[in-house]
Structures are given as structure tokens and as C-alpha cells.
Amino acid sequence: MTTAAHHPYFQIQPVLLSLHDKTPLIACAAAELQWQISADEGFDTDSLGTFSRDIPRLATQQQTALHKAKLACQRNQVRFGLGSEGSVQLDPQTGLLPIGVEMVVFYDAQLDLAVTGIAQGPSPLQRWVLRDETALQQRIATLQLPAQQYVLFAGELTDGSHTAPVAKGIASVQQLQDLCAPLWPNGAVTLETDYRAHACPARRPLIEAAARDLISRLQSQCPQCQAVDFSIRQKKSGLPCAACHAPTPQVKAWVRQCQACGFAQDEPVATSMADPQYCPFCNP
Ligand SMILES: [Zn+2]
Ligand SMILES: [Zn+2]
């Protein structure tokens, strides 16, 4: 690892393709490399897919973020582009809680090199079906207006439905009531968290964490060829059991690998012995 001033991406001026005010989040994470990030707000990134169901996202989250970073380079005739994309998935452990996954992709057009930063955490995404004005009033008391904004749909929405919302970016009680009023005669409405970064403050720390992950990957350079993103890509299990010294399924070392030259380096875990509870012989 070199000092920041000698880093190949020190004081660069990347362009971020975003409509949603993410620049300060990434700039904050990239402070040590002294990036001057400018935002390209001329492209409707929502056309690549939205959370509010009107436009389904066709590519994967990583492909979409990379596409945005490449577009930033092409549209602005610059070498360095940034793209960011979020998603909400059900927690693979419980299958119940929504987990927010944020990605920030850096693209170097000259080297055709992409590096992806990732962070995940509890998602602020919520949805309520409201059947009448009383239900709306009760719900309003729990909303975090105006900092958190909301999306309104006519009717009862389920997972995976693709319907255009009545309105996005609802930021006041009055606005919400006015929009709902003509909908009650037709039945229920569905209210959902507006997940766009500028409308959803709870999402912003996660985007910043993804940007920090990106910067730490860029700052981790291959000792052999100096390429960036010398990152952990594999693990080795077999940490010896503290009681009988037999190898256990516990991780013994993480393996950093360079994708440019193939150089690999083991990074042993902090503990040298595994708890016998993980041992296939002591605790079969
Ligand atoms: Zn290398
Ligand atoms: Zn053992």
C-alpha cells in the first residue's frame, strides 16, 4: 500500500451519474484520495429501473451500477466514472427482514477496469395498505415526514407488481391527504417508503459505507504489480481444533488476490485455534 499522494487515483476528478444527490456521500468517503467529484444530472438514471415499480430493472444491480459509471465516462468524455445502485432483498438468514444492499462502482475507461464497493444493512423500505381515511390518519402519526418521503399507489399492492405510482416524493401530510381523497371511493391505497437516495435519509449511511468499501479496495494495491483492488476473494478453512488439533471447517486464512497478475497472499485470521464446538471429532 502506498501513501495517498502516490496513489494512481489521487486527486482525480470522476463524474458520478446521478439524479439523487449522492455526490457528497461518495466525496466524503474519498476524502483521503482528495477526489473532486462532479455530478452528471443530465441522464435520467430512473430509466434504468426504479424502486417505485413503474420501471423494472432488467440488469443485475452490479451491471446497472457499472452501466451508469460507463455512461458517466462516455457522456462527459472523461476517464473516470462512478455509478451507484441500491436494492432491497429479504434477509437470507431469516427470509423475513428486508436487507438493503448498496453498490458504488468506479470505472477507469482507459484501463477498462471496474471496481465495486458493497455495503448492506437493515433496509428502511416499508409498505402499508390503507383501507380508509382513519387508517391513513393513524399511519400519518408514525411517518417521518418531511425528511423521509413516500410513494402512493392506488389499490392494494403486492410484492413484484409493476404499477405506476399516483405520486412519488410526497413530503407533507397535506399533500398525502389531498392525493388520497379522490382514491377512497375506489377502495384501498398503498403507501411505500420513497427509496430514492435524496428522499430516504436512512439509506444514505449505507451508500456512504459502500463508497468507503470502494475506496479501501482502490487503496489496497497488489505488492507485485501495484494494481488496485488487491482484495479478499477466497477463504481457506481448516483452523485447527484447540483440543485435538484436527482441522475444522472454521476459516484459517483469507486470501487476497490480484486480478491483473494473479498474485495471491494469505491473511491468517486473528485466532490460531478453533473452539472445539466446531470440531467434527470433539463435537460430532
Ligand atoms: Zn498484481
Ligand atoms: Zn477437536
CSV table of C-alpha atoms and ligand atoms in Angstrom, one decimal:
chain,number,residue,atom,x,y,z
A,1,MET,CA,0.0,0.0,0.0
A,2,THR,CA,1.3,3.4,-0.9
A,3,THR,CA,0.5,6.8,0.8
A,4,ALA,CA,-2.5,8.6,-0.6
A,5,ALA,CA,-0.4,11.2,-2.5
A,6,HIS,CA,1.3,8.4,-4.6
A,7,HIS,CA,-1.9,6.6,-5.3
A,8,PRO,CA,-2.7,6.3,-9.1
A,9,TYR,CA,-6.1,7.7,-8.4
A,10,PHE,CA,-5.0,10.6,-6.1
A,11,GLN,CA,-6.8,13.9,-6.9
A,12,ILE,CA,-8.7,12.6,-9.8
A,13,GLN,CA,-12.0,14.2,-11.0
A,14,PRO,CA,-14.5,11.4,-11.5
A,15,VAL,CA,-18.0,12.1,-12.8
A,16,LEU,CA,-21.0,10.5,-11.0
A,17,LEU,CA,-24.1,9.7,-13.0
A,18,SER,CA,-26.9,10.5,-10.5
A,19,LEU,CA,-30.1,12.4,-10.1
A,20,HIS,CA,-30.3,11.8,-6.4
A,21,ASP,CA,-27.7,13.9,-4.6
A,22,LYS,CA,-25.3,11.1,-3.8
A,23,THR,CA,-22.1,13.1,-4.6
A,24,PRO,CA,-21.4,14.4,-1.0
A,25,LEU,CA,-21.7,10.8,0.3
A,26,ILE,CA,-19.0,9.5,-2.1
A,27,ALA,CA,-16.8,12.6,-1.8
A,28,CYS,CA,-16.8,12.2,2.0
A,29,ALA,CA,-15.6,8.6,1.7
A,30,ALA,CA,-13.0,9.6,-0.9
A,31,ALA,CA,-11.6,12.5,1.2
A,32,GLU,CA,-8.2,10.8,1.7
A,33,LEU,CA,-7.7,10.5,-2.1
A,34,GLN,CA,-8.9,14.1,-2.5
A,35,TRP,CA,-11.4,13.3,-5.3
A,36,GLN,CA,-13.3,16.2,-6.9
A,37,ILE,CA,-16.5,14.5,-7.9
A,38,SER,CA,-18.9,16.3,-10.2
A,39,ALA,CA,-22.4,15.0,-10.8
A,40,ASP,CA,-23.9,14.5,-14.3
A,41,GLU,CA,-27.6,15.1,-13.7
A,42,GLY,CA,-28.5,15.2,-17.4
A,43,PHE,CA,-29.3,11.5,-17.7
A,44,ASP,CA,-32.5,10.0,-16.3
A,45,THR,CA,-31.0,7.2,-14.3
A,46,ASP,CA,-34.5,6.2,-13.3
A,47,SER,CA,-34.9,5.0,-16.9
A,48,LEU,CA,-32.6,2.1,-15.9
A,49,GLY,CA,-35.1,0.9,-13.3
A,50,THR,CA,-36.8,2.3,-10.2
A,51,PHE,CA,-37.9,1.2,-6.8
A,52,SER,CA,-41.3,2.6,-7.3
A,53,ARG,CA,-42.3,-0.2,-9.7
A,54,ASP,CA,-43.1,2.0,-12.8
A,55,ILE,CA,-39.8,0.9,-14.5
A,56,PRO,CA,-38.5,-2.6,-13.7
A,57,ARG,CA,-34.7,-3.0,-13.6
A,58,LEU,CA,-33.7,-5.6,-16.2
A,59,ALA,CA,-30.0,-6.0,-15.4
A,60,THR,CA,-28.5,-7.0,-12.1
A,61,GLN,CA,-27.7,-4.4,-9.5
A,62,GLN,CA,-23.9,-4.6,-10.3
A,63,GLN,CA,-24.5,-4.4,-14.0
A,64,THR,CA,-26.8,-1.4,-13.6
A,65,ALA,CA,-24.2,0.5,-11.4
A,66,LEU,CA,-21.4,-0.3,-13.8
A,67,HIS,CA,-23.5,0.8,-16.8
A,68,LYS,CA,-24.1,4.2,-15.0
A,69,ALA,CA,-20.3,4.5,-14.4
A,70,LYS,CA,-19.5,3.8,-18.1
A,71,LEU,CA,-22.3,6.2,-19.2
A,72,ALA,CA,-20.7,8.9,-17.0
A,73,CYS,CA,-17.4,8.4,-18.9
A,74,GLN,CA,-19.0,8.4,-22.3
A,75,ARG,CA,-21.3,11.3,-21.9
A,76,ASN,CA,-18.7,13.5,-20.3
A,77,GLN,CA,-15.6,12.3,-22.3
A,78,VAL,CA,-13.7,11.6,-19.1
A,79,ARG,CA,-11.5,8.7,-17.9
A,80,PHE,CA,-13.2,8.1,-14.5
A,81,GLY,CA,-16.8,7.4,-13.9
A,82,LEU,CA,-18.9,6.5,-10.9
A,83,GLY,CA,-22.3,4.7,-10.7
A,84,SER,CA,-24.4,3.7,-7.7
A,85,GLU,CA,-27.3,1.4,-7.3
A,86,GLY,CA,-29.3,0.1,-4.4
A,87,SER,CA,-31.5,-2.9,-3.9
A,88,VAL,CA,-33.7,-4.5,-1.2
A,89,GLN,CA,-33.6,-8.2,-0.6
A,90,LEU,CA,-35.0,-10.5,2.0
A,91,ASP,CA,-32.5,-11.4,4.7
A,92,PRO,CA,-31.1,-14.8,3.5
A,93,GLN,CA,-30.9,-15.9,7.2
A,94,THR,CA,-34.5,-15.2,8.3
A,95,GLY,CA,-36.2,-14.7,5.0
A,96,LEU,CA,-38.3,-12.0,6.8
A,97,LEU,CA,-36.4,-8.8,7.3
A,98,PRO,CA,-35.7,-6.6,4.3
A,99,ILE,CA,-31.9,-6.0,3.8
A,100,GLY,CA,-30.7,-3.0,1.9
A,101,VAL,CA,-27.7,-3.6,-0.4
A,102,GLU,CA,-25.8,-0.6,-1.8
A,103,MET,CA,-23.2,-0.7,-4.6
A,104,VAL,CA,-20.9,2.0,-5.8
A,105,VAL,CA,-18.9,1.2,-8.9
A,106,PHE,CA,-15.7,3.0,-10.1
A,107,TYR,CA,-14.8,2.7,-13.8
A,108,ASP,CA,-11.4,3.6,-15.4
A,109,ALA,CA,-12.2,3.9,-19.1
A,110,GLN,CA,-8.5,3.9,-20.1
A,111,LEU,CA,-7.8,0.6,-18.4
A,112,ASP,CA,-11.3,-0.8,-18.9
A,113,LEU,CA,-11.2,-1.5,-15.1
A,114,ALA,CA,-14.2,-1.7,-12.8
A,115,VAL,CA,-14.1,-1.9,-9.0
A,116,THR,CA,-17.2,-2.4,-6.9
A,117,GLY,CA,-17.8,-1.3,-3.3
A,118,ILE,CA,-20.6,-3.0,-1.4
A,119,ALA,CA,-22.4,-2.5,1.9
A,120,GLN,CA,-25.5,-4.0,3.4
A,121,GLY,CA,-27.7,-3.4,6.4
A,122,PRO,CA,-31.3,-3.1,7.6
A,123,SER,CA,-33.4,-1.6,4.9
A,124,PRO,CA,-35.8,1.3,5.7
A,125,LEU,CA,-38.2,0.2,3.0
A,126,GLN,CA,-41.8,-0.2,4.3
A,127,ARG,CA,-45.2,-0.6,2.8
A,128,TRP,CA,-48.7,-0.2,4.2
A,129,VAL,CA,-52.1,-1.0,2.7
A,130,LEU,CA,-54.6,1.6,4.0
A,131,ARG,CA,-58.3,1.0,3.7
A,132,ASP,CA,-59.8,4.3,4.7
A,133,GLU,CA,-59.2,7.8,6.0
A,134,THR,CA,-59.0,6.7,9.6
A,135,ALA,CA,-56.2,4.2,8.8
A,136,LEU,CA,-54.4,7.0,6.9
A,137,GLN,CA,-54.6,9.3,10.0
A,138,GLN,CA,-53.2,6.6,12.3
A,139,ARG,CA,-50.4,5.9,9.8
A,140,ILE,CA,-49.5,9.5,9.4
A,141,ALA,CA,-48.7,9.8,13.1
A,142,THR,CA,-45.8,7.3,12.5
A,143,LEU,CA,-44.4,8.7,9.3
A,144,GLN,CA,-41.1,10.6,9.3
A,145,LEU,CA,-42.3,13.5,7.1
A,146,PRO,CA,-40.8,15.6,5.6
A,147,ALA,CA,-37.3,14.1,5.9
A,148,GLN,CA,-38.4,10.7,4.7
A,149,GLN,CA,-40.7,10.9,1.6
A,150,TYR,CA,-43.3,8.5,0.4
A,151,VAL,CA,-44.8,6.9,-2.8
A,152,LEU,CA,-48.5,6.4,-3.2
A,153,PHE,CA,-50.3,3.8,-5.3
A,154,ALA,CA,-54.0,3.3,-6.0
A,155,GLY,CA,-55.3,-0.1,-4.8
A,156,GLU,CA,-53.7,-2.9,-2.8
A,157,LEU,CA,-50.2,-3.6,-3.9
A,158,THR,CA,-48.3,-6.9,-3.5
A,159,ASP,CA,-44.7,-7.9,-4.0
A,160,GLY,CA,-43.5,-7.9,-7.5
A,161,SER,CA,-46.3,-5.9,-9.0
A,162,HIS,CA,-45.4,-3.3,-11.6
A,163,THR,CA,-47.8,-0.3,-11.3
A,164,ALA,CA,-47.1,3.3,-11.9
A,165,PRO,CA,-47.5,5.3,-8.6
A,166,VAL,CA,-50.0,8.1,-8.2
A,167,ALA,CA,-47.2,10.2,-6.9
A,168,LYS,CA,-43.6,10.0,-5.7
A,169,GLY,CA,-41.7,12.3,-3.3
A,170,ILE,CA,-44.7,13.0,-1.1
A,171,ALA,CA,-43.2,15.2,1.6
A,172,SER,CA,-46.2,16.7,3.6
A,173,VAL,CA,-49.3,15.5,5.4
A,174,GLN,CA,-51.4,17.9,3.4
A,175,GLN,CA,-50.1,16.6,0.0
A,176,LEU,CA,-50.7,13.0,1.1
A,177,GLN,CA,-54.3,13.7,2.2
A,178,ASP,CA,-55.1,15.6,-1.0
A,179,LEU,CA,-53.7,12.8,-3.1
A,180,CYS,CA,-55.6,10.1,-1.2
A,181,ALA,CA,-59.0,12.0,-1.2
A,182,PRO,CA,-60.1,11.1,-4.7
A,183,LEU,CA,-58.9,7.5,-4.3
A,184,TRP,CA,-61.0,6.4,-1.3
A,185,PRO,CA,-64.2,5.8,-3.4
A,186,ASN,CA,-62.3,3.1,-5.3
A,187,GLY,CA,-61.1,1.3,-2.2
A,188,ALA,CA,-57.6,0.8,-0.6
A,189,VAL,CA,-54.4,2.7,-1.3
A,190,THR,CA,-50.8,1.6,-0.8
A,191,LEU,CA,-48.2,3.8,0.8
A,192,GLU,CA,-44.5,2.9,0.5
A,193,THR,CA,-41.2,4.5,1.5
A,194,ASP,CA,-39.7,6.6,-1.3
A,195,TYR,CA,-36.4,4.8,-1.7
A,196,ARG,CA,-34.6,7.3,-3.9
A,197,ALA,CA,-31.4,8.4,-2.1
A,198,HIS,CA,-32.4,12.1,-1.8
A,199,ALA,CA,-35.8,11.1,-0.4
A,200,CYS,CA,-34.7,8.4,2.0
A,201,PRO,CA,-32.2,9.7,4.7
A,202,ALA,CA,-31.9,6.2,6.3
A,203,ARG,CA,-30.4,4.9,3.1
A,204,ARG,CA,-27.6,7.4,2.9
A,205,PRO,CA,-25.2,6.0,5.5
A,206,LEU,CA,-25.3,2.7,3.6
A,207,ILE,CA,-24.4,4.4,0.4
A,208,GLU,CA,-21.5,6.1,2.2
A,209,ALA,CA,-20.4,2.7,3.6
A,210,ALA,CA,-20.4,1.2,0.1
A,211,ALA,CA,-18.3,4.2,-1.1
A,212,ARG,CA,-15.8,3.6,1.8
A,213,ASP,CA,-15.6,-0.1,0.8
A,214,LEU,CA,-14.8,1.0,-2.8
A,215,ILE,CA,-12.1,3.4,-1.6
A,216,SER,CA,-10.5,0.8,0.6
A,217,ARG,CA,-10.4,-1.6,-2.4
A,218,LEU,CA,-8.8,1.0,-4.5
A,219,GLN,CA,-6.3,1.8,-1.8
A,220,SER,CA,-5.4,-1.9,-1.5
A,221,GLN,CA,-2.7,-2.4,-4.2
A,222,CYS,CA,-1.0,-5.6,-5.3
A,223,PRO,CA,2.5,-5.9,-3.9
A,224,GLN,CA,3.7,-7.4,-7.1
A,225,CYS,CA,2.2,-5.2,-9.8
A,226,GLN,CA,0.6,-2.3,-7.9
A,227,ALA,CA,-2.8,-2.9,-9.5
A,228,VAL,CA,-5.7,-1.7,-7.3
A,229,ASP,CA,-8.4,-3.9,-5.7
A,230,PHE,CA,-6.0,-6.4,-4.2
A,231,SER,CA,-8.9,-7.8,-2.2
A,232,ILE,CA,-10.1,-10.8,-0.4
A,233,ARG,CA,-11.6,-13.2,-2.9
A,234,GLN,CA,-11.3,-16.6,-1.2
A,235,LYS,CA,-11.1,-18.2,2.1
A,236,LYS,CA,-9.2,-21.3,3.4
A,237,SER,CA,-10.9,-23.3,6.1
A,238,GLY,CA,-9.2,-25.8,8.4
A,239,LEU,CA,-8.4,-23.8,11.6
A,240,PRO,CA,-7.0,-26.5,14.0
A,241,CYS,CA,-9.2,-27.6,16.9
A,242,ALA,CA,-7.9,-26.2,20.2
A,243,ALA,CA,-8.4,-29.6,21.9
A,244,CYS,CA,-7.3,-32.3,19.3
A,245,HIS,CA,-5.6,-30.1,16.6
A,246,ALA,CA,-7.6,-31.7,13.8
A,247,PRO,CA,-8.6,-29.3,11.0
A,248,THR,CA,-12.1,-27.8,11.5
A,249,PRO,CA,-14.4,-26.1,8.9
A,250,GLN,CA,-13.6,-22.7,10.6
A,251,VAL,CA,-11.7,-20.2,8.4
A,252,LYS,CA,-7.9,-20.4,8.8
A,253,ALA,CA,-7.0,-17.6,6.4
A,254,TRP,CA,-8.5,-15.1,3.9
A,255,VAL,CA,-6.8,-15.0,0.5
A,256,ARG,CA,-6.2,-11.7,-1.2
A,257,GLN,CA,-5.8,-12.0,-5.0
A,258,CYS,CA,-4.7,-9.6,-7.8
A,259,GLN,CA,-7.0,-9.9,-10.8
A,260,ALA,CA,-4.3,-8.2,-13.0
A,261,CYS,CA,-1.3,-10.6,-12.4
A,262,GLY,CA,-2.8,-13.4,-10.3
A,263,PHE,CA,-0.6,-12.9,-7.3
A,264,ALA,CA,-2.2,-14.2,-4.1
A,265,GLN,CA,-1.4,-13.7,-0.4
A,266,ASP,CA,-2.8,-15.4,2.7
A,267,GLU,CA,-4.1,-13.3,5.5
A,268,PRO,CA,-4.3,-15.5,8.6
A,269,VAL,CA,-7.3,-14.9,11.0
A,270,ALA,CA,-6.6,-13.4,14.4
A,271,THR,CA,-7.1,-16.7,16.3
A,272,SER,CA,-4.8,-19.6,15.8
A,273,MET,CA,-7.1,-22.3,17.3
A,274,ALA,CA,-10.8,-23.1,16.8
A,275,ASP,CA,-13.3,-23.7,19.6
A,276,PRO,CA,-13.8,-27.5,20.0
A,277,GLN,CA,-17.5,-26.9,19.5
A,278,TYR,CA,-16.8,-26.6,15.7
A,279,CYS,CA,-14.6,-29.7,15.7
A,280,PRO,CA,-16.0,-32.7,13.7
A,281,PHE,CA,-14.2,-35.1,16.1
A,282,CYS,CA,-14.7,-33.4,19.6
A,283,ASN,CA,-18.3,-32.3,18.8
A,284,PRO,CA,-19.6,-34.6,16.1
B,1,ZN,ZN,-0.8,-7.9,-9.3
B,2,ZN,ZN,-11.2,-31.5,18.2
